[in-house]
XYZ file of C-alpha atoms in Angstrom:
603
model
C -49.583 47.782 7.117
C -49.408 49.882 10.094
C -47.427 52.226 10.463
C -45.082 52.992 14.239
C -46.041 56.068 16.419
C -42.992 57.867 15.537
C -44.890 57.675 11.385
C -47.819 59.262 12.758
C -45.454 61.832 14.205
C -43.862 61.920 11.686
C -46.878 62.703 9.217
C -47.351 66.467 11.501
C -43.955 67.207 9.772
C -44.418 66.606 6.345
C -46.839 68.850 6.434
C -44.403 71.421 6.844
C -41.642 70.930 4.000
C -41.189 71.372 0.642
C -41.429 68.233 -1.404
C -42.458 65.726 0.955
C -42.448 62.815 -1.081
C -39.012 63.020 -0.386
C -39.472 61.264 2.097
C -42.857 58.383 2.248
C -40.622 56.049 0.237
C -43.495 53.208 -0.989
C -42.836 53.673 -4.791
C -43.743 50.890 -7.258
C -41.224 47.872 -7.292
C -41.470 48.547 -3.771
C -42.176 45.364 -1.660
C -43.164 46.657 2.106
C -44.199 43.091 3.505
C -40.364 42.613 4.377
C -40.334 41.289 8.564
C -37.605 43.842 9.820
C -37.627 42.800 13.558
C -36.218 38.841 12.251
C -33.019 38.363 14.298
C -31.554 36.259 12.465
C -31.222 38.298 8.352
C -28.546 41.354 8.577
C -30.237 44.705 8.013
C -28.764 47.071 5.228
C -29.438 50.990 4.746
C -27.818 52.392 1.345
C -27.552 55.633 2.258
C -27.187 58.688 -0.432
C -25.953 61.396 0.471
C -28.106 64.216 -1.599
C -31.510 64.211 -2.111
C -34.004 61.580 -2.948
C -34.055 63.284 -6.866
C -30.600 63.075 -7.049
C -30.345 59.231 -5.341
C -33.594 57.285 -7.307
C -31.097 58.837 -10.525
C -28.079 56.916 -10.105
C -27.876 53.184 -11.361
C -26.078 51.894 -9.017
C -27.764 52.961 -6.219
C -30.765 51.370 -7.913
C -28.398 47.652 -8.961
C -27.095 47.740 -5.240
C -30.210 47.802 -3.580
C -32.473 44.909 -6.047
C -29.105 42.712 -5.333
C -29.071 43.301 -1.966
C -33.390 43.159 -1.484
C -32.589 39.383 -3.933
C -30.157 38.091 -0.875
C -32.022 35.739 1.497
C -31.006 36.307 4.733
C -30.569 40.481 3.620
C -33.286 43.452 5.195
C -32.963 46.079 2.650
C -33.598 49.562 2.850
C -32.813 53.471 1.615
C -32.377 56.786 3.019
C -31.511 59.981 1.279
C -30.069 63.325 2.808
C -33.340 65.398 4.446
C -33.402 68.714 2.770
C -32.311 71.154 5.244
C -36.042 72.301 6.220
C -36.581 68.528 6.899
C -33.695 68.308 9.102
C -34.364 71.442 11.554
C -38.241 69.548 11.898
C -36.146 66.928 12.105
C -34.121 68.381 15.217
C -37.339 70.039 16.802
C -39.121 67.568 16.772
C -35.670 65.360 18.197
C -36.962 62.225 15.902
C -34.122 60.525 14.610
C -33.549 60.181 10.797
C -34.374 56.343 9.527
C -34.485 53.891 6.376
C -37.125 55.580 4.490
C -39.794 52.536 4.332
C -38.566 51.226 7.090
C -38.702 53.744 9.059
C -36.296 52.061 11.508
C -33.438 54.624 12.713
C -30.182 54.307 11.264
C -28.738 53.276 14.234
C -31.072 49.847 14.583
C -29.381 49.103 11.141
C -26.152 46.838 10.745
C -24.950 48.025 7.809
C -24.935 51.420 6.416
C -23.549 51.444 3.414
C -22.846 55.645 1.164
C -22.455 56.132 -2.002
C -19.330 58.491 -2.605
C -20.697 60.413 -6.387
C -19.581 63.641 -5.280
C -17.292 65.629 -2.972
C -19.252 68.672 -2.670
C -21.525 66.323 -0.321
C -18.901 64.903 2.304
C -20.561 67.549 4.756
C -24.326 65.613 4.185
C -23.027 62.077 4.508
C -21.995 64.078 8.393
C -26.216 65.479 9.131
C -27.287 61.575 7.577
C -25.001 60.015 10.424
C -25.387 62.046 13.137
C -29.655 62.438 12.734
C -29.650 58.192 12.076
C -27.669 58.788 15.858
C -24.059 57.320 14.634
C -21.384 58.492 16.473
C -19.837 60.126 13.862
C -16.270 58.932 13.889
C -15.163 55.047 13.670
C -12.980 54.974 16.744
C -15.792 56.342 18.659
C -18.755 53.639 17.433
C -19.234 50.140 19.828
C -20.215 46.999 18.636
C -23.738 47.992 19.475
C -23.678 50.593 16.089
C -23.638 49.801 12.504
C -20.581 48.770 10.472
C -20.945 52.656 8.321
C -19.650 51.947 4.528
C -18.576 53.734 1.682
C -18.586 52.923 -1.718
C -18.372 54.848 -5.452
C -15.150 56.597 -7.270
C -14.712 59.108 -3.290
C -14.397 55.829 -1.856
C -10.448 55.434 -4.004
C -9.481 58.806 -2.722
C -10.769 57.785 0.924
C -8.223 59.750 3.225
C -10.796 63.240 3.813
C -13.487 60.358 4.480
C -11.251 58.003 6.557
C -12.109 59.702 10.065
C -15.569 58.830 9.749
C -16.221 55.129 7.529
C -15.727 51.660 9.655
C -14.978 50.222 5.743
C -14.537 51.475 2.480
C -15.545 48.619 -0.441
C -13.145 49.390 -3.208
C -13.904 49.226 -6.709
C -17.480 47.922 -8.884
C -20.431 46.749 -5.991
C -21.797 43.704 -7.238
C -18.922 41.751 -6.341
C -17.891 43.470 -2.894
C -21.756 44.273 -1.040
C -22.558 40.065 -0.485
C -18.877 39.674 0.059
C -19.505 42.089 3.231
C -23.186 41.027 3.697
C -21.696 37.436 4.007
C -18.782 39.009 6.760
C -21.695 40.631 9.060
C -23.910 37.783 8.818
C -20.826 36.012 10.606
C -20.074 38.065 13.206
C -23.660 40.016 13.766
C -22.896 41.874 16.645
C -19.926 41.819 16.391
C -18.975 44.890 14.088
C -14.668 44.632 15.546
C -15.249 41.475 14.218
C -16.396 42.139 11.009
C -13.652 44.782 10.494
C -10.795 42.208 11.125
C -12.310 39.751 8.261
C -12.724 42.468 5.997
C -9.115 43.533 5.627
C -7.937 39.933 4.873
C -9.909 40.553 1.996
C -9.298 42.767 -1.605
C -11.190 45.876 -2.539
C -11.736 46.378 1.302
C -10.286 49.513 2.583
C -10.692 49.745 7.218
C -8.570 53.096 7.811
C -8.738 52.175 12.139
C -6.752 48.767 11.283
C -3.924 50.777 9.715
C -2.099 53.290 11.842
C 0.169 54.231 8.402
C -0.092 52.576 5.055
C 1.938 55.210 3.402
C 5.221 54.504 5.373
C 4.631 50.799 5.243
C 3.810 50.664 1.899
C 0.727 48.624 1.792
C -1.387 48.798 -0.727
C -5.275 47.972 -1.106
C -6.338 46.909 -4.499
C -9.443 46.932 -6.897
C -11.644 44.872 -6.933
C -13.819 44.476 -10.330
C -16.515 41.747 -12.025
C -14.431 40.354 -14.691
C -17.881 39.769 -17.810
C -20.864 42.023 -16.925
C -22.988 39.312 -18.878
C -21.998 36.989 -15.248
C -22.621 40.333 -13.014
C -25.042 40.190 -11.541
C -28.403 42.612 -12.739
C -31.236 44.438 -11.796
C -34.893 43.297 -14.143
C -36.078 45.897 -12.421
C -36.113 48.906 -11.078
C -38.567 51.266 -8.795
C -40.395 53.417 -10.362
C -40.371 56.815 -7.934
C -43.588 59.198 -6.392
C -42.004 62.805 -8.689
C -39.730 63.513 -10.531
C -35.497 62.494 -10.552
C -33.230 64.331 -12.376
C -33.036 60.936 -14.740
C -36.158 60.122 -14.937
C -36.174 56.438 -16.939
C -35.382 53.455 -17.657
C -31.787 52.642 -17.469
C -29.224 49.660 -18.611
C -25.384 50.174 -18.501
C -23.911 48.290 -21.896
C -20.355 49.005 -20.832
C -18.220 50.001 -18.217
C -14.540 51.842 -18.834
C -13.743 53.319 -21.357
C -10.784 53.155 -23.143
C -10.271 57.114 -24.575
C -7.416 57.504 -22.696
C -8.106 61.817 -21.896
C -6.319 62.455 -19.252
C -8.806 64.860 -17.138
C -11.298 61.954 -16.491
C -10.655 60.076 -13.642
C -13.988 57.609 -14.527
C -11.727 56.686 -17.936
C -8.629 55.790 -15.555
C -10.358 54.233 -12.702
C -13.657 51.877 -14.170
C -10.874 50.249 -16.062
C -10.772 47.983 -17.704
C -14.164 48.392 -20.605
C -15.483 45.421 -20.045
C -19.047 45.304 -22.609
C -22.311 43.626 -21.657
C -23.821 41.433 -24.473
C -26.781 42.672 -27.262
C -28.196 40.546 -26.529
C -27.896 41.068 -22.463
C -29.009 44.766 -23.420
C -31.910 44.097 -24.691
C -33.571 41.201 -22.664
C -32.128 43.215 -19.252
C -34.315 46.486 -21.158
C -37.083 44.058 -21.791
C -38.106 43.585 -18.464
C -36.989 46.029 -17.169
C -40.152 48.722 -19.125
C -42.432 45.537 -18.140
C -41.986 45.368 -14.600
C -41.744 48.927 -14.301
C -43.863 51.402 -17.007
C -41.845 53.927 -17.929
C -41.787 55.623 -21.046
C -37.513 55.850 -21.536
C -35.328 53.685 -21.783
C -31.506 55.399 -21.356
C -28.243 52.693 -22.852
C -25.899 54.144 -20.481
C -21.598 53.917 -19.916
C -18.891 56.781 -20.036
C -19.947 57.326 -24.016
C -22.255 55.376 -24.587
C -22.472 56.575 -28.986
C -18.308 53.927 -28.032
C -20.448 50.534 -27.521
C -19.987 48.031 -30.299
C -23.153 46.374 -29.883
C -25.627 49.936 -30.344
C -26.329 49.554 -34.008
C -27.512 45.199 -33.363
C -29.375 46.951 -29.828
C -30.936 49.084 -31.574
C -32.182 46.668 -34.490
C -33.294 44.180 -32.082
C -35.036 46.670 -29.185
C -36.832 49.058 -32.113
C -40.098 46.811 -32.680
C -40.261 46.530 -28.962
C -40.089 50.137 -27.839
C -42.519 51.534 -30.722
C -45.375 48.421 -30.089
C -44.427 49.641 -25.888
C -44.400 53.292 -26.726
C -41.473 53.459 -25.624
C -38.406 56.361 -26.514
C -34.354 55.124 -26.487
C -32.362 57.785 -25.526
C -28.420 58.299 -25.193
C -26.586 59.723 -22.226
C -23.496 61.193 -24.542
C -22.915 61.975 -28.017
C -19.316 62.224 -30.028
C -18.827 65.049 -32.433
C -18.994 63.220 -35.617
C -21.923 62.392 -38.490
C -22.871 58.783 -37.016
C -24.113 60.709 -33.392
C -25.637 62.811 -34.815
C -27.098 60.078 -37.562
C -28.146 57.773 -33.830
C -30.022 61.555 -32.704
C -31.724 61.626 -34.881
C -33.115 58.639 -34.916
C -34.065 58.288 -31.639
C -37.457 60.229 -30.412
C -36.419 60.736 -26.740
C -33.793 63.452 -27.212
C -36.194 66.675 -28.243
C -35.784 68.326 -31.027
C -34.363 71.167 -29.672
C -30.717 70.687 -30.232
C -28.060 68.166 -28.830
C -25.064 68.581 -26.782
C -21.611 67.691 -27.353
C -18.268 68.570 -24.706
C -15.095 69.398 -27.073
C -13.665 70.700 -23.292
C -11.399 73.111 -24.332
C -10.842 75.700 -27.152
C -8.142 75.426 -29.436
C -6.844 72.190 -30.435
C -3.326 72.697 -28.793
C -5.458 72.052 -25.586
C -7.378 69.240 -27.200
C -4.432 66.912 -27.491
C -3.072 67.932 -24.190
C -6.181 66.786 -22.711
C -6.062 63.620 -25.025
C -9.834 64.596 -25.917
C -9.269 63.098 -29.813
C -11.822 65.779 -31.687
C -10.671 67.846 -34.439
C -11.631 70.640 -35.869
C -12.401 69.381 -38.612
C -14.831 67.475 -36.316
C -15.893 69.869 -34.655
C -17.001 72.097 -38.448
C -18.807 68.598 -40.371
C -20.658 68.378 -36.625
C -22.314 71.490 -36.834
C -22.881 71.670 -39.905
C -24.728 68.212 -39.994
C -26.376 69.299 -37.030
C -27.751 72.173 -39.509
C -28.245 70.501 -41.758
C -29.803 67.878 -40.055
C -33.041 70.659 -38.712
C -31.770 70.939 -34.995
C -32.782 73.879 -33.701
C -29.366 74.199 -31.560
C -26.301 73.072 -29.647
C -25.424 73.455 -25.838
C -21.126 73.048 -25.435
C -19.609 71.637 -22.589
C -15.531 73.824 -22.143
C -13.571 73.203 -19.326
C -11.304 76.574 -18.191
C -8.356 76.076 -16.337
C -6.671 72.833 -17.433
C -3.119 73.193 -17.435
C -0.928 74.644 -20.680
C -3.704 76.723 -21.104
C -3.444 80.414 -22.621
C -5.338 83.581 -23.524
C -6.144 82.031 -26.954
C -7.187 78.812 -25.589
C -10.324 80.474 -23.349
C -10.489 82.909 -27.047
C -10.903 79.535 -28.959
C -13.681 78.558 -26.531
C -15.608 81.561 -28.227
C -14.842 80.578 -32.269
C -16.233 76.924 -31.196
C -19.325 79.443 -30.524
C -18.855 80.994 -33.548
C -18.551 77.972 -35.766
C -21.585 76.549 -34.385
C -23.749 79.294 -35.089
C -22.081 80.570 -38.444
C -22.729 76.774 -39.320
C -26.109 76.768 -39.900
C -26.131 80.138 -42.191
C -26.011 77.467 -45.418
C -28.989 75.820 -44.352
C -30.844 79.712 -43.781
C -31.019 78.861 -40.392
C -28.790 80.305 -36.552
C -28.437 77.644 -34.504
C -29.344 78.527 -31.202
C -25.871 78.216 -29.399
C -25.627 77.424 -24.979
C -22.279 76.894 -23.621
C -21.217 75.680 -20.088
C -17.727 76.071 -18.245
C -16.472 74.301 -16.160
C -13.617 74.578 -13.972
C -10.899 72.001 -14.155
C -10.207 70.242 -10.886
C -7.126 67.833 -11.554
C -7.962 64.620 -9.852
C -6.190 61.098 -8.039
C -5.735 58.071 -10.278
C -4.943 60.383 -13.427
C -2.728 62.096 -15.203
C -3.368 65.480 -13.987
C -3.285 64.530 -10.028
C 0.182 66.247 -9.627
C -0.473 69.379 -11.606
C -1.817 73.040 -9.676
C -5.821 73.425 -9.842
C -5.498 77.022 -11.624
C -6.367 80.167 -8.853
C -10.142 81.129 -7.828
C -8.594 84.466 -9.046
C -8.197 83.023 -12.192
C -11.440 81.421 -13.190
C -13.336 84.122 -12.127
C -11.795 86.859 -14.719
C -11.771 84.198 -16.885
C -14.887 83.574 -16.629
C -16.124 86.843 -16.550
C -14.433 87.277 -19.752
C -16.538 84.192 -21.171
C -19.671 85.247 -20.202
C -18.986 89.176 -22.079
C -17.536 87.685 -24.835
C -19.819 85.391 -25.674
C -22.684 88.379 -24.533
C -21.439 90.359 -27.763
C -21.493 87.196 -30.204
C -25.133 86.557 -29.477
C -25.725 83.591 -27.638
C -25.456 81.957 -23.573
C -22.313 81.270 -21.403
C -22.604 80.634 -18.248
C -19.670 79.505 -15.652
C -19.289 77.110 -13.256
C -18.621 78.336 -9.692
C -14.760 79.181 -9.171
C -16.127 78.887 -5.222
C -17.150 75.647 -5.156
C -14.521 74.338 -7.870
C -11.844 75.474 -5.039
C -13.256 72.831 -2.599
C -14.101 70.092 -5.004
C -10.374 70.326 -5.464
C -9.429 70.503 -1.656
C -11.534 67.250 -0.736
C -10.326 65.700 -3.887
C -7.300 66.087 -3.518
C -6.301 65.769 0.800
C -6.164 63.395 3.811
C -7.053 63.281 6.543
C -6.449 66.643 8.308
C -9.046 67.516 5.490
C -11.542 65.594 7.224
C -10.822 68.304 9.799
C -11.967 70.265 8.052
C -15.125 69.192 6.700
C -16.266 67.534 10.068
C -15.737 71.505 10.929
C -17.443 72.647 8.441
C -20.598 70.350 9.377
C -20.682 72.483 12.415
C -20.830 75.604 11.561
C -23.468 74.762 8.951
C -22.522 73.871 5.570
C -24.297 71.486 4.136
C -25.102 70.851 0.560
C -21.507 72.449 -0.736
C -23.326 71.462 -4.356
C -26.466 72.989 -4.580
C -24.364 77.037 -5.094
C -28.444 78.095 -3.032
C -26.894 76.271 0.580
C -22.530 77.258 -0.444
C -20.394 79.619 1.825
C -16.958 79.521 0.996
C -16.744 81.809 4.082
C -17.758 78.809 6.124
C -15.073 76.378 4.660
C -12.097 79.286 5.869
C -13.476 79.393 8.987
C -13.188 75.745 9.622
C -9.902 74.981 6.884
C -7.959 78.017 9.795
C -9.706 76.569 13.078
C -8.371 73.192 12.090
C -4.895 74.326 10.984
C -5.125 73.285 7.350
C -3.876 75.505 4.012
C -6.616 74.801 1.665
C -4.657 76.301 -1.276
C -2.010 73.651 0.152
C -4.320 71.300 -1.286
C -5.901 72.502 -4.232
C -3.358 74.592 -5.723
C 0.414 73.723 -4.943
C 2.099 71.317 -8.214
C 3.270 68.350 -7.270
C 6.025 66.095 -7.150
C 6.972 63.441 -9.085
C 8.012 61.553 -6.504
C 5.515 62.920 -3.877
C 3.955 60.156 -1.130
C 0.208 61.382 -2.519
C -3.301 61.014 0.048
C -4.431 58.102 -2.441
C -1.141 56.384 -3.510
C -2.456 53.401 -0.893
C -5.234 52.959 -3.377
C -4.292 50.840 -6.033
C -7.420 51.400 -9.012
C -5.453 49.151 -12.190
C -3.784 51.667 -13.460
C -0.267 52.345 -13.681
C 2.023 55.446 -11.690
C 4.300 54.816 -14.642
C 1.349 55.005 -17.202
C 0.272 57.999 -15.515
C 3.112 59.624 -15.853
C 3.918 58.780 -19.703
C 0.934 60.406 -20.197
C 1.532 63.240 -18.081
C 4.728 63.771 -20.295
C 3.015 62.694 -23.254
C -0.079 66.001 -22.396
C 2.834 68.230 -21.625
C 4.275 67.580 -25.454
C 0.706 67.515 -27.047
C 0.673 64.336 -27.959
C -2.311 61.819 -28.570
C -2.445 57.857 -27.520
C -4.678 56.450 -29.194
C -7.676 54.558 -28.165
C -6.389 51.268 -27.287
C -9.317 50.161 -29.366
C -7.488 50.280 -31.755
C -5.245 47.515 -32.125
C -2.499 48.630 -29.741
C -2.278 48.588 -26.180
C -1.104 51.671 -23.547
C 0.250 49.708 -21.344
C -1.801 50.942 -18.563
C -2.107 48.385 -16.094
C -4.344 46.563 -17.218
C -2.378 43.855 -19.478
C -1.163 41.764 -17.414
C -4.006 41.714 -15.136
C -6.634 40.007 -17.447
C -8.519 43.570 -19.905
C -10.532 42.624 -22.180
C -9.236 44.417 -24.437
C -5.491 43.065 -24.607
C -7.457 39.393 -25.227
C -9.731 40.376 -28.268
C -6.442 42.409 -29.387
C -4.298 39.234 -28.786
C -7.093 37.298 -30.656
C -7.450 38.815 -33.908
C -3.302 39.248 -33.967
């Protein structure tokens, strides 16, 4: 392939930056023969606002790329946010940010689609737009500019980014992206016409064309894939040129979750639960492994050990994996003997330790958040870990949870000590690593009305926990409370917070999710400059009848359900997983919930 002149200039830049593999493309599985000058094709660039190694690890990005490139009237490329050194070199050489394989500047695509996975990547979006030659705000773009769209969980709380995106895709990308691309094909070179058409369709929110959705009572409904076996599924994946965060083949075994953890946004916004059939999982896994040559397979979901077909899949695929010398891994383990037995049989799990998430240190607080883990579960799990010869455990907790008391923090230390002590009966001492994150009350959850704990509290709690861990002989780390604070502001923000995002970006904010780049001082100056009080977004309790900045987005969960769950949380009452046979009336019972249908069949 003959690369254009601008790539020759870019090669000189690549010698000046760290990890040049982030920017050269050409991975295994890429078709380099795509005709990027075909005027009949819709040119799409999928953009991930973080580094290459993070974006390449996101399964949703891989699914949408494979789906788009199989649509005859679409040419698709990818772009990741350049690291600070690459941004500097691009600006110095006056070169645009381009698609990683086409070398086409972002402004020359018909559609640029961003994945909104994490709030602290939002300033990176502005970096990519500006470097790509695209006006930052939707209102400043013309028909010669691309349609700038966004999907992912962040699109369900869109207002902080409402000025920057033309269209938010609400729900599962496998059904929304092809429909959007069809609309763009029919309205080629007329960006406004595409936006007008999309606003008529369920699953698309066009903020520029909606002046006051709250006052008008307009709601925008999320769309879901009803059956994973009938949805588009990739039969291959792009294999990276360098190490990435999750370097493996992956198959999604189910989407959604019914456990009902009250702190978990993903568990709410990805409902209803839809399982892929074991036969389909095995077939997909074999095709991807044969096409890519990966030596590890991950069965992924929000809680893979809850997959009802897990044993059937493992039994069916194990001979193939053994023959191909491929290891199998599960990203998430429950605190029970079943999970540990599974881990025992999965060669991809390091013998050095297992990872669990008790989330809270006392039974009282675990009941508040509806974690569904008992003291007995914890003790038996640690005993089983030691009995089976594992060397240690990593434990995830949160601090700053609603109703948290001093004894709940003490409970984190006690749980860690319990893990260490359980090993003594087997003449060994388990190595224990504890990670503690500050809790962010996310939209569309029962805790969306709660105030976030202050930075002062989280700093004090984190330092105390770390001191107690040192005395106890185990390692403990905690997430930066300043980053937690900013995450809470942006996650619960409105258009005013969007102005602060732009101002912080102008002041130099980049890669705010990376500790080596984050500077709260920059953000506080930005908030002051635009007249925004960030504490009103993060640390203020919301009235139960208050109109929230995300109320116009209907994710499928009813507000009545969230209110009931909040009341039960404050009363310390549990809500049983609806897969046990009783519908919890979350809002999906009237929208074709597969779990409700299975319960009805059993009765």
